[in-house]
JSON list of C-alpha atoms and ligand atoms in Angstrom, two decimals:
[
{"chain": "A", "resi": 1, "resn": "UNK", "atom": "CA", "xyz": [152.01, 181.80, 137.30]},
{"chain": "A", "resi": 2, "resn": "UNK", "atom": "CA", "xyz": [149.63, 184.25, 138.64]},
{"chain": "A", "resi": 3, "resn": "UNK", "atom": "CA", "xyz": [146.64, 182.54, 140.50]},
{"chain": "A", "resi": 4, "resn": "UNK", "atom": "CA", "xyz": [144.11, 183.96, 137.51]},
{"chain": "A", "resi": 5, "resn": "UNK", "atom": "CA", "xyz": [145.50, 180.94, 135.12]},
{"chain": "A", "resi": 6, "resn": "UNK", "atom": "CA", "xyz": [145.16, 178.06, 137.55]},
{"chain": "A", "resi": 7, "resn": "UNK", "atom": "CA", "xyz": [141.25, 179.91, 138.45]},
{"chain": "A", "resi": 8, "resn": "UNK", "atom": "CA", "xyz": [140.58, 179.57, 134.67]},
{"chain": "A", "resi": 9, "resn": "UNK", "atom": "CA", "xyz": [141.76, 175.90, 134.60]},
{"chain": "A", "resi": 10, "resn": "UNK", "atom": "CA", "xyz": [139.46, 175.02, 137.60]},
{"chain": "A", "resi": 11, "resn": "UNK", "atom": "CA", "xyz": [136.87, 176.62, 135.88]},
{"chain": "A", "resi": 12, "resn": "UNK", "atom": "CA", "xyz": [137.19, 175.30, 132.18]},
{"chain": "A", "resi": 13, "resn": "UNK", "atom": "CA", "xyz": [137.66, 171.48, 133.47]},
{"chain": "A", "resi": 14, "resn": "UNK", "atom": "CA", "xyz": [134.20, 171.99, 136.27]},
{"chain": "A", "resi": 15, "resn": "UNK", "atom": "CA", "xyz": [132.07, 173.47, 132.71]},
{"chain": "A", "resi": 16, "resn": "UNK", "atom": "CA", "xyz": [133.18, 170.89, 131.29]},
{"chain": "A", "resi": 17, "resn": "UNK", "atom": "CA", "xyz": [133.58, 167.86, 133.14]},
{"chain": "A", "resi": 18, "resn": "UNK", "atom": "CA", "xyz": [132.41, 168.68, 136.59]},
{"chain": "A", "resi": 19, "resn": "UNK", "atom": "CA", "xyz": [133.19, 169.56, 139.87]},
{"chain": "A", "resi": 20, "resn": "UNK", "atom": "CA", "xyz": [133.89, 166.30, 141.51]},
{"chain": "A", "resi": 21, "resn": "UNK", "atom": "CA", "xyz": [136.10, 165.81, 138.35]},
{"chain": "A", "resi": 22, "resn": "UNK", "atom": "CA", "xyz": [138.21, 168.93, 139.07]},
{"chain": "A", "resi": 23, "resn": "UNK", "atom": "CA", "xyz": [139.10, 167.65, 142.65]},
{"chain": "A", "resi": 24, "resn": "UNK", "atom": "CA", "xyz": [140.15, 164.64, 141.59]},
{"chain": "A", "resi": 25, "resn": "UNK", "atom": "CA", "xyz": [142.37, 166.27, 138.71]},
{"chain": "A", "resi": 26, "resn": "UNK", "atom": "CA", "xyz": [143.89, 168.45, 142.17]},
{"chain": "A", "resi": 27, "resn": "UNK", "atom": "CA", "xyz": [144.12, 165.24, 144.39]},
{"chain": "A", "resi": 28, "resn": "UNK", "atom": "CA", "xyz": [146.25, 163.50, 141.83]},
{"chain": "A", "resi": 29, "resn": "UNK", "atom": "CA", "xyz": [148.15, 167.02, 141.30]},
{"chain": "A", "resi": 30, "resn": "UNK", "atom": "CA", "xyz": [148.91, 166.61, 144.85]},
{"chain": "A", "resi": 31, "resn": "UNK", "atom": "CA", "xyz": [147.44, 170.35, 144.68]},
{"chain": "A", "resi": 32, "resn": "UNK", "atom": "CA", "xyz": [145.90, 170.90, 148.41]},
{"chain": "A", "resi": 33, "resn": "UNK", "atom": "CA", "xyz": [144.35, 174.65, 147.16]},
{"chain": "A", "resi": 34, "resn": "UNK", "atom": "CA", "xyz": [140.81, 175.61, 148.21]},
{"chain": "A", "resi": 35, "resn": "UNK", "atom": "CA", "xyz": [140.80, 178.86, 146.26]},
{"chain": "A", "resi": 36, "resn": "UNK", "atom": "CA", "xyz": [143.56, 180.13, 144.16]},
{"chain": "A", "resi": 37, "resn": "UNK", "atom": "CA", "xyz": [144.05, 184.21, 144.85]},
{"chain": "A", "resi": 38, "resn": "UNK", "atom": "CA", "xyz": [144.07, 186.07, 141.17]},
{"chain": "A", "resi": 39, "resn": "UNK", "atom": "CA", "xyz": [146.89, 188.47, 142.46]},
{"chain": "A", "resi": 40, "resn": "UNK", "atom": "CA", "xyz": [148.89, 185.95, 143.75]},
{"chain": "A", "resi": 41, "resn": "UNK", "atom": "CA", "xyz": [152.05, 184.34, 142.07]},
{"chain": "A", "resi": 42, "resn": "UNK", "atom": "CA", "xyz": [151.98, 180.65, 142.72]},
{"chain": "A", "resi": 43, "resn": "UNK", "atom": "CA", "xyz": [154.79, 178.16, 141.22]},
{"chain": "A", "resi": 44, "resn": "UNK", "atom": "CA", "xyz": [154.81, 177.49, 137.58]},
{"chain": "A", "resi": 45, "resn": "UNK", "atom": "CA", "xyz": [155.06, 173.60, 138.77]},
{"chain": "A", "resi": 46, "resn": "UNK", "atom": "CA", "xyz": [151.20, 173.46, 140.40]},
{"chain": "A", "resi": 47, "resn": "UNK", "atom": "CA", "xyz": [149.99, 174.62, 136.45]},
{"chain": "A", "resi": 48, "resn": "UNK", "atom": "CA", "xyz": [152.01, 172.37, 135.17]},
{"chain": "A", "resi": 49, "resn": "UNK", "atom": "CA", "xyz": [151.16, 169.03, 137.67]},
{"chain": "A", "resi": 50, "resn": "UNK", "atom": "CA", "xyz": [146.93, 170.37, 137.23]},
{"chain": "A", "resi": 51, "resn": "UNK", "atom": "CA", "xyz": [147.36, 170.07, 133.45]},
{"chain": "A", "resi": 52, "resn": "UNK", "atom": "CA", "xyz": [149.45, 166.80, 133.52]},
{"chain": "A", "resi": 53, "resn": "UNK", "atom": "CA", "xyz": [146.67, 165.31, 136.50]},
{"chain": "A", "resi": 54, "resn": "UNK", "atom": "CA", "xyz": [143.93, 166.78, 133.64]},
{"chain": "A", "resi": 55, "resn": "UNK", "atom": "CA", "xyz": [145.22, 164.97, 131.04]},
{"chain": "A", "resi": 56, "resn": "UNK", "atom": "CA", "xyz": [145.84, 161.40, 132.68]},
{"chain": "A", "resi": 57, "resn": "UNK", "atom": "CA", "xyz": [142.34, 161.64, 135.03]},
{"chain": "A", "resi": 58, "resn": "UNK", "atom": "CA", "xyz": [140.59, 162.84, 131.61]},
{"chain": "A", "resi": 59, "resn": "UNK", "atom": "CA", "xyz": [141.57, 160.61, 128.95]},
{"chain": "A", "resi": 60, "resn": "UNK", "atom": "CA", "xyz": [143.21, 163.48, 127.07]},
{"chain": "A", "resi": 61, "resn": "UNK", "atom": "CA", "xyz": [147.10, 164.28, 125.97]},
{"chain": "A", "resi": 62, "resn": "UNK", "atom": "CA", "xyz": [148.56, 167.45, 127.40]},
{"chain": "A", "resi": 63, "resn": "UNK", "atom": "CA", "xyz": [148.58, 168.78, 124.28]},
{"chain": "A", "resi": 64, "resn": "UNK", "atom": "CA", "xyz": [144.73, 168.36, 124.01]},
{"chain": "A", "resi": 65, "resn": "UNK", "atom": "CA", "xyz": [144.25, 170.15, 127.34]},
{"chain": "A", "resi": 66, "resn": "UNK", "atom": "CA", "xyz": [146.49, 173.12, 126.62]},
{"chain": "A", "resi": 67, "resn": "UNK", "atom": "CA", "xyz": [144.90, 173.66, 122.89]},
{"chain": "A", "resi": 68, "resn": "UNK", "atom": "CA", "xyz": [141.33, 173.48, 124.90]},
{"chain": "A", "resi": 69, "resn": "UNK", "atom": "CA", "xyz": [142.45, 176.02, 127.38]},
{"chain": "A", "resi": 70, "resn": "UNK", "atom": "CA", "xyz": [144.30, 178.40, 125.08]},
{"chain": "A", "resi": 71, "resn": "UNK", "atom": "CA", "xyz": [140.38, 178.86, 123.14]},
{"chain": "A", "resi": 72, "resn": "UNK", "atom": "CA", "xyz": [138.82, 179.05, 126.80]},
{"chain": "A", "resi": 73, "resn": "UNK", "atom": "CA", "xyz": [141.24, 181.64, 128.00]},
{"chain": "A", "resi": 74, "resn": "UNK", "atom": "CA", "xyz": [140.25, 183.86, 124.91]},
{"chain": "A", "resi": 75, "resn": "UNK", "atom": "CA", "xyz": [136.79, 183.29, 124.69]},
{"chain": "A", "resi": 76, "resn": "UNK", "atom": "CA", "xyz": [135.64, 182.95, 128.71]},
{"chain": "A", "resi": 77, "resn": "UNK", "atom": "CA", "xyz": [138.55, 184.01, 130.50]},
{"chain": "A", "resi": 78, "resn": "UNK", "atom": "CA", "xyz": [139.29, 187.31, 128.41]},
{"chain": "A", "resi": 79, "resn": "UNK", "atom": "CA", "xyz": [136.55, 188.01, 127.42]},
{"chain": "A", "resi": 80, "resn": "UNK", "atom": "CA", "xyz": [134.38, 188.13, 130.77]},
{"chain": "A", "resi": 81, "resn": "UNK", "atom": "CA", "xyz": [137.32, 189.00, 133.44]},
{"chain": "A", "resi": 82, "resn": "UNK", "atom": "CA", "xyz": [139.64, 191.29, 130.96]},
{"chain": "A", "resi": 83, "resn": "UNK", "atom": "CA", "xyz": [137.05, 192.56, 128.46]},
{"chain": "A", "resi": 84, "resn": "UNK", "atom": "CA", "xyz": [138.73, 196.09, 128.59]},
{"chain": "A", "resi": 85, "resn": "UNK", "atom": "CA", "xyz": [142.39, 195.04, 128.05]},
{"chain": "A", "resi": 86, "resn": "UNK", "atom": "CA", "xyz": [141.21, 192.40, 125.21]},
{"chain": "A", "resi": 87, "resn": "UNK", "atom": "CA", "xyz": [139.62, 195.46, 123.14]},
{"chain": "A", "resi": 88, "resn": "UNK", "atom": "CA", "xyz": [142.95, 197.18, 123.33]},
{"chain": "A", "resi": 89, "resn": "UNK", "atom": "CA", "xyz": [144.43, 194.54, 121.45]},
{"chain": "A", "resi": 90, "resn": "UNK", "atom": "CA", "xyz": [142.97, 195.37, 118.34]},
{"chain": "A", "resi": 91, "resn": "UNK", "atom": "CA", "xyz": [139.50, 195.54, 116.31]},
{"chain": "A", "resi": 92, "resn": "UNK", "atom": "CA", "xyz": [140.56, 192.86, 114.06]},
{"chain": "A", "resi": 93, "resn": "UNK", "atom": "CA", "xyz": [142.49, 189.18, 113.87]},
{"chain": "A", "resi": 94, "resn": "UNK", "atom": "CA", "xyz": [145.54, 190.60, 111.79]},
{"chain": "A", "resi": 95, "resn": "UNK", "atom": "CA", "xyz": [145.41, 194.06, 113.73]},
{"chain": "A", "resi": 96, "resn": "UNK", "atom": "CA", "xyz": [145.55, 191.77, 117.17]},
{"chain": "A", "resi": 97, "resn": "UNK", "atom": "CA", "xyz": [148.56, 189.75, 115.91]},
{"chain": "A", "resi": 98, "resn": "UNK", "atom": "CA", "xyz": [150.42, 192.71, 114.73]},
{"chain": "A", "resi": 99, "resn": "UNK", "atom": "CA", "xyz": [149.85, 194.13, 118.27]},
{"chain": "A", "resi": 100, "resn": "UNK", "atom": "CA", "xyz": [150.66, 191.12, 120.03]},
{"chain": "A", "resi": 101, "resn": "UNK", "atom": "CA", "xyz": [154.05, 191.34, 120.71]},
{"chain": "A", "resi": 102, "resn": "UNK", "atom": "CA", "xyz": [153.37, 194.65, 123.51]},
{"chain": "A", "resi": 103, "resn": "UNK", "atom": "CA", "xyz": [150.18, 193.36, 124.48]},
{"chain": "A", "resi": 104, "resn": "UNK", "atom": "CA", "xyz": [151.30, 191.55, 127.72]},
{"chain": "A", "resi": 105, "resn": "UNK", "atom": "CA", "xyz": [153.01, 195.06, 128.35]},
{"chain": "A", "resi": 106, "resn": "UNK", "atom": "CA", "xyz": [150.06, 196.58, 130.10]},
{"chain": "A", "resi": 107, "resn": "UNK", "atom": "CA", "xyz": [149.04, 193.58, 132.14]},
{"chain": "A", "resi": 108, "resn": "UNK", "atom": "CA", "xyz": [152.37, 194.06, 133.33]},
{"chain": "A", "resi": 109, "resn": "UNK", "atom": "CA", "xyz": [151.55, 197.24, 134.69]},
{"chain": "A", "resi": 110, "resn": "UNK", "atom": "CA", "xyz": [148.81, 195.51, 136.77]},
{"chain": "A", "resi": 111, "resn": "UNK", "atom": "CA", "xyz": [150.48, 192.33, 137.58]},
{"chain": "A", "resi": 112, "resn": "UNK", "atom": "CA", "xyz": [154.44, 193.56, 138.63]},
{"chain": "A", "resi": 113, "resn": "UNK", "atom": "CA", "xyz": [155.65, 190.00, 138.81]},
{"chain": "A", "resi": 114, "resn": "UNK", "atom": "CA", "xyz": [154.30, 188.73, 135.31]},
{"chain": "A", "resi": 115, "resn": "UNK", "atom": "CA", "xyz": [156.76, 186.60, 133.53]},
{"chain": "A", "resi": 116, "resn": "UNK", "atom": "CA", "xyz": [155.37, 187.43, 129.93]},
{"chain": "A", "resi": 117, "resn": "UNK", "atom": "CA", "xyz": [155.75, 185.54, 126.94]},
{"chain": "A", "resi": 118, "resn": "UNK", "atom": "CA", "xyz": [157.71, 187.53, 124.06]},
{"chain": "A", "resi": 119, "resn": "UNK", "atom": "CA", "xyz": [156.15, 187.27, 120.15]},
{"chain": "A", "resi": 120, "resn": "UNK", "atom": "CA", "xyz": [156.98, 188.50, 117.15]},
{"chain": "A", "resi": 121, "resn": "UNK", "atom": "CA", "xyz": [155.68, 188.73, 113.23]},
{"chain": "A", "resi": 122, "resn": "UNK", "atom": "CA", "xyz": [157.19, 188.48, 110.22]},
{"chain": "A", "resi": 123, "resn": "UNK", "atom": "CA", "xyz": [156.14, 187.65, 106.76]},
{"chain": "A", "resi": 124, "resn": "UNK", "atom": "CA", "xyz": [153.09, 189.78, 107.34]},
{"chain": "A", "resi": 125, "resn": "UNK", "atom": "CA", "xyz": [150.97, 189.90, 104.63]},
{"chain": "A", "resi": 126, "resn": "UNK", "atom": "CA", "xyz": [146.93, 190.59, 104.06]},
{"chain": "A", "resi": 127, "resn": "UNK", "atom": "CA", "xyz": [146.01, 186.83, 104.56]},
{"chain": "A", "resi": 128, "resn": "UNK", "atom": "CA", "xyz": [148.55, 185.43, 106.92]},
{"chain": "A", "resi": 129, "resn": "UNK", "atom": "CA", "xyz": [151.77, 185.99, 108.65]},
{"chain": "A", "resi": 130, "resn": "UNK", "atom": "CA", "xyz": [154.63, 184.19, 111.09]},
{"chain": "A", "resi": 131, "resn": "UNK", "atom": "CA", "xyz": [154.88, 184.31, 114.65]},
{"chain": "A", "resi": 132, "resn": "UNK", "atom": "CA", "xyz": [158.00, 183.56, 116.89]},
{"chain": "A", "resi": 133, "resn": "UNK", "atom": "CA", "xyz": [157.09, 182.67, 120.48]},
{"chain": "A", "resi": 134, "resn": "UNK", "atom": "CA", "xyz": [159.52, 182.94, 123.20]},
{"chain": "A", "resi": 135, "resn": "UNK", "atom": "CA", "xyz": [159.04, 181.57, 126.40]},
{"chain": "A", "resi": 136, "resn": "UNK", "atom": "CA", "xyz": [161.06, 180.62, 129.08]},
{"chain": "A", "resi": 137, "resn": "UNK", "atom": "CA", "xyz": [158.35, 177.70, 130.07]},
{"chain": "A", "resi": 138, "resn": "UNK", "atom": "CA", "xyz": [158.39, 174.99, 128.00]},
{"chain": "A", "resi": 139, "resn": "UNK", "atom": "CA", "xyz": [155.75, 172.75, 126.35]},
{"chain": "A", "resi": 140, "resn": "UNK", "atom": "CA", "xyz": [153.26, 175.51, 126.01]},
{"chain": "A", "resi": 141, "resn": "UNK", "atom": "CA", "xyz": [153.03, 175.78, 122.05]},
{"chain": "A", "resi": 142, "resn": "UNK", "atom": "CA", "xyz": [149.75, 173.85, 121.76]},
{"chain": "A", "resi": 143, "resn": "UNK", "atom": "CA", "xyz": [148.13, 176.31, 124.37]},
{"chain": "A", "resi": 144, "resn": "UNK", "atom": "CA", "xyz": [149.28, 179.26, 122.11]},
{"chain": "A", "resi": 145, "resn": "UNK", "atom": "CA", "xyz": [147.54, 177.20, 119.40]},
{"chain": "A", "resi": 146, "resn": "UNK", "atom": "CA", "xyz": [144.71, 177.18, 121.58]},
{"chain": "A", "resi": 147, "resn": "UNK", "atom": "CA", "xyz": [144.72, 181.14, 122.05]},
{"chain": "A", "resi": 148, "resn": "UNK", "atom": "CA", "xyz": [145.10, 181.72, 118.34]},
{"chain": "A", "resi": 149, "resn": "UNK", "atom": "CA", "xyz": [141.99, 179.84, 117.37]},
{"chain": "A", "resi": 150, "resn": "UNK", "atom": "CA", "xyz": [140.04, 181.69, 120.11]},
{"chain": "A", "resi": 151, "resn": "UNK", "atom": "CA", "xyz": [141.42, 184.63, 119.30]},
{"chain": "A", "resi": 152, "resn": "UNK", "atom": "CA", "xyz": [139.82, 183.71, 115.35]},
{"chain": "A", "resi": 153, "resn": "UNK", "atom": "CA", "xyz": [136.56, 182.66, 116.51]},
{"chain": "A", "resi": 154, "resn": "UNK", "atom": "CA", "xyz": [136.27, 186.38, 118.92]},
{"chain": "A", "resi": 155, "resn": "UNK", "atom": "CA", "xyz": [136.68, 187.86, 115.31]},
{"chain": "A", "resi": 156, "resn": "UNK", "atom": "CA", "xyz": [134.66, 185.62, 113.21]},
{"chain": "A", "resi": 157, "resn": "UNK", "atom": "CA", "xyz": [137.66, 184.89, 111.34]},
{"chain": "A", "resi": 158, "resn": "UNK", "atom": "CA", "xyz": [138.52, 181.52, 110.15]},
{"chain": "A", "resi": 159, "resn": "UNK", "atom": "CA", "xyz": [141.93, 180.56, 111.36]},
{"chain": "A", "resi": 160, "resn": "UNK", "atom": "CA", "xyz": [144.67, 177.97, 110.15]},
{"chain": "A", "resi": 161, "resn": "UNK", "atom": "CA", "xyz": [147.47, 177.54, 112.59]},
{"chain": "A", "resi": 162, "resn": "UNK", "atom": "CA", "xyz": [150.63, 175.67, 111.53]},
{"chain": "A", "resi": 163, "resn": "UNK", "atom": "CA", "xyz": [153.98, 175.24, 113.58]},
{"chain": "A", "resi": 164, "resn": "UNK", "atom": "CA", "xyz": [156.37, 175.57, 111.39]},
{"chain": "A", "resi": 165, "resn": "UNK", "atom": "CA", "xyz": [159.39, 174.78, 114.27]},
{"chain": "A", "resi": 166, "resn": "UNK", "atom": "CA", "xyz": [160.06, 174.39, 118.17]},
{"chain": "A", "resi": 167, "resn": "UNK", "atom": "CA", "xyz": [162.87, 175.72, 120.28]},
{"chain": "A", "resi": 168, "resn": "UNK", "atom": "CA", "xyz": [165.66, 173.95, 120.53]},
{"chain": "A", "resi": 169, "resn": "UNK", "atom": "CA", "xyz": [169.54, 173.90, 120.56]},
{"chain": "A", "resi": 170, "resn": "UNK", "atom": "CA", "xyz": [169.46, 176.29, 117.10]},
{"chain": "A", "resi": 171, "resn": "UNK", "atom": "CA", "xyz": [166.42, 179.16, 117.91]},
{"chain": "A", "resi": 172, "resn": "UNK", "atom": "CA", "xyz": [164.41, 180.12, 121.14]},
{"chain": "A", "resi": 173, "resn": "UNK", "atom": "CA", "xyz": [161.54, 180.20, 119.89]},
{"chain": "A", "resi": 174, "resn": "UNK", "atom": "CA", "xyz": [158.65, 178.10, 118.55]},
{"chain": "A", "resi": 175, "resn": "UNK", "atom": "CA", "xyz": [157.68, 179.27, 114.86]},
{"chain": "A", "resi": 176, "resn": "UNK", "atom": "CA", "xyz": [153.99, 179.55, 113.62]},
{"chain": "A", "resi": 177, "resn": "UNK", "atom": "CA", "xyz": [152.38, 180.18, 110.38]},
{"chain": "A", "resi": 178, "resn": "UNK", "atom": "CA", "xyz": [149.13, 181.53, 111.07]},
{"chain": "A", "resi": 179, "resn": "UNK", "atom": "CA", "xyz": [146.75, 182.19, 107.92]},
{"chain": "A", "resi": 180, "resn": "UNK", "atom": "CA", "xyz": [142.96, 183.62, 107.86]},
{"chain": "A", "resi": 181, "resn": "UNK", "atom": "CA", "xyz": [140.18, 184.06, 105.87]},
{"chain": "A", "resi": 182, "resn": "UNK", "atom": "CA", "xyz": [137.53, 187.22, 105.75]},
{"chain": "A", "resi": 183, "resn": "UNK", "atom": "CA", "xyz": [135.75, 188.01, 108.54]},
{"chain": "A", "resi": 184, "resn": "UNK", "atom": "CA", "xyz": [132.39, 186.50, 108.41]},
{"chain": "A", "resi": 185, "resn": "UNK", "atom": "CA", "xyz": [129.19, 188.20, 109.12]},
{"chain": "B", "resi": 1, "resn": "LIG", "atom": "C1", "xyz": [143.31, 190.13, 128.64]},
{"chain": "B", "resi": 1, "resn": "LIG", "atom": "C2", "xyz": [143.86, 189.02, 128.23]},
{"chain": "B", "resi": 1, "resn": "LIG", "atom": "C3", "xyz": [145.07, 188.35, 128.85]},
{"chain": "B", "resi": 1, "resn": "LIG", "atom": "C4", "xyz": [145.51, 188.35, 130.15]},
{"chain": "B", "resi": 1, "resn": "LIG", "atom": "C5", "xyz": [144.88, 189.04, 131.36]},
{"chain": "B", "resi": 1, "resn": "LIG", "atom": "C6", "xyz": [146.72, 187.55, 130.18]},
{"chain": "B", "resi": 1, "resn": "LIG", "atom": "C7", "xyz": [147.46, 187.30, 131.31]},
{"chain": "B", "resi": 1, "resn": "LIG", "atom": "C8", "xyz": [148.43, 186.33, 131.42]},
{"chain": "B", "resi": 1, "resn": "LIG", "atom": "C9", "xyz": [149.01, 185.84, 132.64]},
{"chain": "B", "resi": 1, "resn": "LIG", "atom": "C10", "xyz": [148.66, 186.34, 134.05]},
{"chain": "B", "resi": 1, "resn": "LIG", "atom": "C11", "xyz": [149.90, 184.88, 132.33]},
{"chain": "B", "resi": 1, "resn": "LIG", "atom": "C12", "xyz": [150.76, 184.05, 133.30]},
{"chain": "B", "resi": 1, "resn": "LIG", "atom": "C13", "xyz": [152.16, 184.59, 133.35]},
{"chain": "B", "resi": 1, "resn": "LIG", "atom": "C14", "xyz": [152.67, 184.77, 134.76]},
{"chain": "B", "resi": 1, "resn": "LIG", "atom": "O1", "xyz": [151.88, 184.68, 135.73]},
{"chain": "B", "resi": 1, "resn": "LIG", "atom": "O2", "xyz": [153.88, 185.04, 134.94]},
{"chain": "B", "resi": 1, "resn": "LIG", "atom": "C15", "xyz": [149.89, 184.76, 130.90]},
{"chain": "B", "resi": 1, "resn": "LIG", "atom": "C16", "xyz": [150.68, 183.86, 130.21]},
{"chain": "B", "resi": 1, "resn": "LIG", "atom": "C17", "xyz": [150.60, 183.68, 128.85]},
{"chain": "B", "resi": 1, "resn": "LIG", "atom": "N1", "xyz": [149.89, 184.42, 127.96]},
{"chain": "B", "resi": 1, "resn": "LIG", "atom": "FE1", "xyz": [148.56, 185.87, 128.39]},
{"chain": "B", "resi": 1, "resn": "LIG", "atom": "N2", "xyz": [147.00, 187.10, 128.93]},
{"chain": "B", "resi": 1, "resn": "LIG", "atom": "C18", "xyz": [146.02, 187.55, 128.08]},
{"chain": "B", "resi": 1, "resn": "LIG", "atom": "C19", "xyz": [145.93, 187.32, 126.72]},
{"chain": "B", "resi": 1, "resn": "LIG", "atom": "C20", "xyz": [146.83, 186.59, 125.98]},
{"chain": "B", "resi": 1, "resn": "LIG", "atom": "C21", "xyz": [146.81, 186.44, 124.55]},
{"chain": "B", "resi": 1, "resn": "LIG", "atom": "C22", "xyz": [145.78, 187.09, 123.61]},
{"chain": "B", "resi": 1, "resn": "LIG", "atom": "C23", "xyz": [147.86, 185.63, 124.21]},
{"chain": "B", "resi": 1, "resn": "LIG", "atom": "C24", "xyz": [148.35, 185.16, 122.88]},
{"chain": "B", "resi": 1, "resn": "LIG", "atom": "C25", "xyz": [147.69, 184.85, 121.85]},
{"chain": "B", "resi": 1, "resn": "LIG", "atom": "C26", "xyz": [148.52, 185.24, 125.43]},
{"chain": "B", "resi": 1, "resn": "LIG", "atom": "C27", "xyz": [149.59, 184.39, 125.51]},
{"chain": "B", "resi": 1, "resn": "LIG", "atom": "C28", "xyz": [150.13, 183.91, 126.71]},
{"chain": "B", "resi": 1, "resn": "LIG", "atom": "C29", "xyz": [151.07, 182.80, 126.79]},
{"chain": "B", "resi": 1, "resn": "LIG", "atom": "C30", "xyz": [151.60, 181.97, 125.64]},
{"chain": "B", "resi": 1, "resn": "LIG", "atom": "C31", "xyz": [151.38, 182.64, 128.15]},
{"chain": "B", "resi": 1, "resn": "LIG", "atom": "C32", "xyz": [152.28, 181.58, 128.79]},
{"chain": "B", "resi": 1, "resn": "LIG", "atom": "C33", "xyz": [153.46, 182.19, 129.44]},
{"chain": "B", "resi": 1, "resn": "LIG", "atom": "C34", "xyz": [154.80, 181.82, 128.86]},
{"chain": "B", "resi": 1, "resn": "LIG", "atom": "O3", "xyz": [154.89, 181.36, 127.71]},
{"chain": "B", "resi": 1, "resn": "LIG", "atom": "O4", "xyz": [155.81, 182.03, 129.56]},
{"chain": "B", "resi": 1, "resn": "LIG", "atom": "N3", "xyz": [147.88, 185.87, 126.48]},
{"chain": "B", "resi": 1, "resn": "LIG", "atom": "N4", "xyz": [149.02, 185.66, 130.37]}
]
């Protein structure tokens, strides 16, 4: 994955637990980076063996970590590296999720080697729909979690995620029914 995700790991786990922390999380990664390079593609594996170091150095599951990120990605992240590209999305939750399934398309433009995940709705209604997410990474669904309740809380919307499904031998994709309140002032 591009260098920005494993930057915005290092970040989230120095707020939040501190820097000598984070270099233990990349000694017991085995990860021997000083600086990771936004621009630069770096194997999916590293991401994978920071998270997994995270979570045993921590005292956290995997699935903890990933859900934790997901909301940091959307709300620092986003919000203060890729302000312009997150307003594109949309002006509201529903109008973001509706727009989600093209809205890795212009980071793609930016970032030629971006393996993107794919999404789609259904069962869209005014208070809640389903998304599929397909991914050719696996074990990420609590991190899309993650990025659905940040997404909520950058709209002041109250969000209820609930996976419905995983992938497996009989769909690719994971299946989530997500469901929101009013906006609140
Ligand atoms: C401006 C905001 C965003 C930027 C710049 C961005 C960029 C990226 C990048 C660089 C990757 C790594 C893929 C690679 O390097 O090949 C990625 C992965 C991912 N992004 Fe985004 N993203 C943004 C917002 C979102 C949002 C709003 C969602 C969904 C709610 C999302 C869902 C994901 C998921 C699930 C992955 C994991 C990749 C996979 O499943 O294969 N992203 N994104």
């Amino acid at each position: 994955m591009y260098g920005m995700v494993n930057q915005a790991l290092e970040d989230m786990l120095i707020e939040r637990f501190g820097r000598p922390a984070w270099e233990n999380v990349k000694k017991e990664a085995g990860v021997n980076v000083e600086v990771f390079i936004t621009s630069n593609a770096y194997p999916d594996q590293m991401t994978y063996s920071l998270v997994g170091a995270a979570s045993r150095t921590l005292g956290m599951t995997t699935e903890e970590v990933l859900r934790g990120f997901g909301q940091y990605w959307i709300l620092k992240t986003a919000r203060d590296g890729y302000g312009e590209l997150l307003n594109l999305g949309g002006s509201n939750l529903p109008e973001f999720l509706e727009n989600l399934p093209t809205f890795h398309t212009r980071i793609s433009l930016i970032f030629s080697h971006l393996q993107p995940p794919g999404f789609s709705c259904q069962d869209i209604t005014a208070t809640s729909l389903r998304l599929r997410y397909y991914s050719d990474r696996p074990g990420l669904s609590q991190f899309v979690v993650g990025l659905l309740e940040g997404l909520g809380d950058m709209f002041k919307t109250p969000v209820r995620v609930l996976q419905e499904g995983s992938a497996g031998p009989d769909r690719d994709y994971d299946l989530f029914l997500v469901e929101w309140e009013q906006p609140q002032p």
